[in-house]
Amino acid sequence: MPALLLSGNAWSASQDIDFELDCAQQPPHVFQAKVGVAFDSRIELLNSGGERKFWAFVSAPTGTSAGARCKEQVAGAEFLCNGVTLRLPVGSPKRPVPNSEFAKISGMPSLEGRFSFGLIVGSKEAGGASCSRTYQLSIQPAVIDKQPPSAPAGFVAEFRFGAPRMTINLSWRAATDDIGVVRYEIQRCDGELCPDFRTLKSVTTTRAADSGDLRFNTGYRYRVRAFDRAGNASDFSEISLVQTPAEGPPGRRQ
């Protein structure tokens, strides 16, 4: 009897289920998640020949902590557990799994805890013989992120004549953060010695352009700072000063 191959992006190696072996010999697999942090994992179902010749369904998940709640959305195929959805790629159990789909575990956990469930698979070639592999979803406490990102380095502001107006191009090196930088806030101050900066825009890349309300023969000061997923702000970058020319290029007027 051919072995059934289960693989997932959280595994370091593929996992095999052989219907001739006792299901109890298959070790459980644990998925890790954190409260309030979105995640998306999958369990691929493949037999050794690259074809899907089996049916599958999910046993009802059980929680092992206070407040653990699971609701069956689709019989044997979809469950919702404290903000996490466990979904098979079929609308009901014991239907052949489509060739291009897989089981998914995804969502944003609302409570910490631990859930166990079995993914039960049966080979069509085995006359309905089935085997259940045990999975666990371990939801850890929320991550409290108080560490701000590093300040963006290498900040440069450069003037150029654009169409249809003057433009100042801005660029910098990416900031770093233990969780992840999600955006950059660009600020501008009008005048070479101006004290009051105002926010121009927020961007998700390390390049931007400013072409709003720019005047000839004027100095503009720019700076940028980074924000992480928790809303922590970095220190500002060094200030970059740009001086616009006294007039436009020959033959053109601003």
C-alpha positions as semicolon CSV with decimal commas, in nm:
position;residue;x (nm);y (nm);z (nm)
1;M;0,000;0,000;0,000
2;P;0,151;0,339;-0,088
3;A;0,237;0,575;0,193
4;L;0,053;0,905;0,224
5;L;0,284;1,204;0,232
6;L;0,190;1,500;0,448
7;S;0,403;1,809;0,425
8;G;0,366;2,157;0,569
9;N;0,557;2,484;0,569
10;A;0,618;2,453;0,943
11;W;0,796;2,118;0,907
12;S;1,164;2,082;0,842
13;A;1,099;1,762;0,649
14;S;0,809;1,580;0,489
15;Q;0,597;1,347;0,702
16;D;0,475;1,003;0,594
17;I;0,167;0,811;0,699
18;D;0,167;0,443;0,612
19;F;-0,176;0,282;0,653
20;E;-0,009;-0,048;0,737
21;L;0,140;0,107;1,053
22;D;-0,035;0,181;1,378
23;C;-0,154;0,544;1,387
24;A;-0,022;0,575;1,742
25;Q;0,330;0,541;1,604
26;Q;0,293;0,876;1,425
27;P;0,425;1,157;1,648
28;P;0,207;1,470;1,685
29;H;0,300;1,793;1,513
30;V;0,271;2,127;1,695
31;F;0,196;2,460;1,525
32;Q;0,299;2,773;1,718
33;A;0,104;3,100;1,727
34;K;0,075;3,409;1,948
35;V;-0,229;3,597;2,074
36;G;-0,311;3,895;1,852
37;V;-0,057;3,800;1,584
38;A;-0,191;3,681;1,248
39;F;-0,048;3,357;1,111
40;D;-0,112;3,125;0,819
41;S;0,005;2,763;0,798
42;R;-0,093;2,473;0,577
43;I;-0,088;2,096;0,566
44;E;-0,034;1,956;0,219
45;L;-0,175;1,614;0,139
46;L;0,017;1,417;-0,122
47;N;0,072;1,052;-0,185
48;S;0,410;0,927;-0,301
49;G;0,305;0,934;-0,667
50;G;0,217;1,304;-0,659
51;E;-0,156;1,231;-0,693
52;R;-0,427;1,271;-0,431
53;K;-0,606;0,939;-0,406
54;F;-0,770;0,964;-0,065
55;W;-1,039;1,142;0,133
56;A;-0,991;1,343;0,452
57;F;-1,178;1,506;0,737
58;V;-1,096;1,675;1,066
59;S;-1,189;1,549;1,410
60;A;-1,348;1,806;1,640
61;P;-1,070;2,011;1,808
62;T;-1,050;2,001;2,185
63;G;-0,903;2,277;2,402
64;T;-0,690;2,222;2,708
65;S;-0,716;2,564;2,876
66;A;-0,988;2,773;3,038
67;G;-1,189;2,972;2,788
68;A;-1,102;2,744;2,497
69;R;-1,393;2,740;2,254
70;C;-1,432;2,565;1,918
71;K;-1,731;2,587;1,685
72;E;-1,793;2,356;1,391
73;Q;-1,863;2,570;1,085
74;V;-1,882;2,288;0,825
75;A;-1,926;1,929;0,940
76;G;-1,589;1,758;0,951
77;A;-1,429;2,023;0,734
78;E;-1,410;2,360;0,911
79;F;-1,375;2,469;1,274
80;L;-1,330;2,808;1,440
81;C;-1,131;2,806;1,765
82;N;-1,071;3,135;1,949
83;G;-1,009;3,333;1,630
84;V;-0,827;3,053;1,447
85;T;-0,984;2,874;1,150
86;L;-0,900;2,513;1,066
87;R;-1,025;2,444;0,714
88;L;-1,008;2,150;0,475
89;P;-1,025;2,219;0,101
90;V;-1,350;2,024;0,069
91;G;-1,704;2,118;0,165
92;S;-1,776;1,795;0,351
93;P;-1,577;1,497;0,481
94;K;-1,492;1,188;0,280
95;R;-1,473;1,363;-0,055
96;P;-1,153;1,336;-0,263
97;V;-0,916;1,622;-0,191
98;P;-0,864;1,839;-0,504
99;N;-0,522;1,818;-0,658
100;S;-0,431;2,186;-0,610
101;E;-0,561;2,246;-0,257
102;F;-0,456;2,182;0,102
103;A;-0,571;2,212;0,461
104;K;-0,515;2,552;0,623
105;I;-0,471;2,677;0,978
106;S;-0,493;3,054;0,988
107;G;-0,626;3,355;1,174
108;M;-0,548;3,583;1,466
109;P;-0,576;3,404;1,803
110;S;-0,781;3,589;2,066
111;L;-0,682;3,379;2,369
112;E;-0,381;3,175;2,467
113;G;-0,424;2,801;2,500
114;R;-0,370;2,471;2,326
115;F;-0,595;2,282;2,085
116;S;-0,560;1,925;1,964
117;F;-0,723;1,776;1,656
118;G;-0,678;1,481;1,426
119;L;-0,649;1,498;1,050
120;I;-0,807;1,172;0,939
121;V;-0,715;1,043;0,596
122;G;-0,825;0,734;0,410
123;S;-0,681;0,583;0,097
124;K;-0,926;0,516;-0,187
125;E;-0,702;0,228;-0,289
126;A;-0,713;0,083;0,062
127;G;-1,084;0,011;0,058
128;G;-1,165;0,287;0,303
129;A;-0,885;0,218;0,553
130;S;-0,801;0,533;0,745
131;C;-0,544;0,670;0,983
132;S;-0,545;0,980;1,203
133;R;-0,245;1,202;1,261
134;T;-0,258;1,422;1,571
135;Y;-0,191;1,794;1,547
136;Q;-0,173;2,060;1,813
137;L;-0,203;2,437;1,793
138;S;-0,015;2,605;2,077
139;I;-0,114;2,970;2,127
140;Q;0,136;3,163;2,338
141;P;0,073;3,492;2,524
142;A;0,065;3,814;2,325
143;V;0,394;3,975;2,226
144;I;0,440;4,307;2,405
145;D;0,674;4,503;2,182
146;K;0,828;4,810;2,344
147;Q;1,145;4,824;2,136
148;P;1,141;5,093;1,864
149;P;1,307;5,041;1,525
150;S;1,647;5,184;1,448
151;A;1,657;5,531;1,294
152;P;1,669;5,528;0,913
153;A;2,025;5,589;0,797
154;G;2,169;5,737;0,479
155;F;1,881;5,980;0,432
156;V;1,926;6,189;0,116
157;A;1,705;6,458;-0,039
158;E;1,784;6,561;-0,399
159;F;1,626;6,831;-0,614
160;R;1,532;6,784;-0,980
161;F;1,314;6,955;-1,237
162;G;1,020;6,723;-1,295
163;A;0,716;6,736;-1,514
164;P;0,500;6,929;-1,462
165;R;0,663;7,076;-1,148
166;M;0,973;7,070;-0,932
167;T;1,035;6,748;-0,740
168;I;1,255;6,653;-0,447
169;N;1,348;6,284;-0,437
170;L;1,400;6,123;-0,098
171;S;1,578;5,796;-0,021
172;W;1,722;5,617;0,283
173;R;1,837;5,277;0,404
174;A;1,584;5,045;0,565
175;A;1,547;5,060;0,942
176;T;1,568;4,739;1,146
177;D;1,333;4,608;1,415
178;D;1,292;4,290;1,620
179;I;0,933;4,244;1,498
180;G;0,926;4,431;1,168
181;V;0,908;4,783;1,023
182;V;0,571;4,856;0,860
183;R;0,596;5,219;0,747
184;Y;0,805;5,536;0,731
185;E;0,682;5,886;0,814
186;I;0,833;6,174;0,614
187;Q;0,836;6,526;0,753
188;R;0,924;6,861;0,594
189;C;1,005;7,207;0,723
190;D;1,004;7,512;0,491
191;G;1,312;7,731;0,537
192;E;1,681;7,672;0,602
193;L;1,648;7,735;0,977
194;C;1,280;7,650;1,025
195;P;1,191;7,485;1,362
196;D;0,849;7,340;1,283
197;F;0,827;7,016;1,086
198;R;0,499;6,884;0,948
199;T;0,417;6,534;0,830
200;L;0,405;6,501;0,451
201;K;0,316;6,134;0,403
202;S;0,369;5,777;0,517
203;V;0,519;5,516;0,283
204;T;0,612;5,149;0,304
205;T;0,924;5,169;0,085
206;T;1,258;5,344;0,133
207;R;1,202;5,593;-0,148
208;A;0,956;5,880;-0,191
209;A;0,912;6,210;-0,376
210;D;0,781;6,552;-0,278
211;S;0,642;6,789;-0,540
212;G;0,384;6,978;-0,338
213;D;0,396;7,358;-0,288
214;L;0,764;7,389;-0,372
215;R;0,894;7,739;-0,451
216;F;1,203;7,870;-0,626
217;N;1,495;7,999;-0,422
218;T;1,378;7,830;-0,104
219;G;1,539;7,591;0,139
220;Y;1,354;7,279;0,254
221;R;1,451;7,051;0,540
222;Y;1,345;6,685;0,545
223;R;1,363;6,399;0,795
224;V;1,213;6,050;0,824
225;R;1,137;5,800;1,100
226;A;1,025;5,436;1,108
227;F;0,730;5,265;1,279
228;D;0,694;4,898;1,371
229;R;0,380;4,682;1,393
230;A;0,322;4,782;1,755
231;G;0,330;5,153;1,670
232;N;0,672;5,221;1,821
233;A;0,847;5,512;1,648
234;S;1,221;5,530;1,585
235;D;1,437;5,838;1,630
236;F;1,437;6,070;1,330
237;S;1,702;6,038;1,066
238;E;1,953;6,313;1,012
239;I;1,804;6,624;0,852
240;S;1,866;6,671;0,482
241;L;1,854;7,028;0,344
242;V;1,764;7,103;-0,019
243;Q;1,789;7,447;-0,183
244;T;1,572;7,503;-0,490
245;P;1,720;7,714;-0,774
246;A;1,643;8,083;-0,825
247;E;1,451;8,006;-1,146
248;G;1,343;7,725;-1,372
249;P;1,549;7,567;-1,653
250;P;1,587;7,767;-1,978
251;G;1,267;7,775;-2,178
252;R;1,052;7,658;-1,888
253;R;0,875;7,830;-1,603
254;Q;0,745;7,677;-1,283
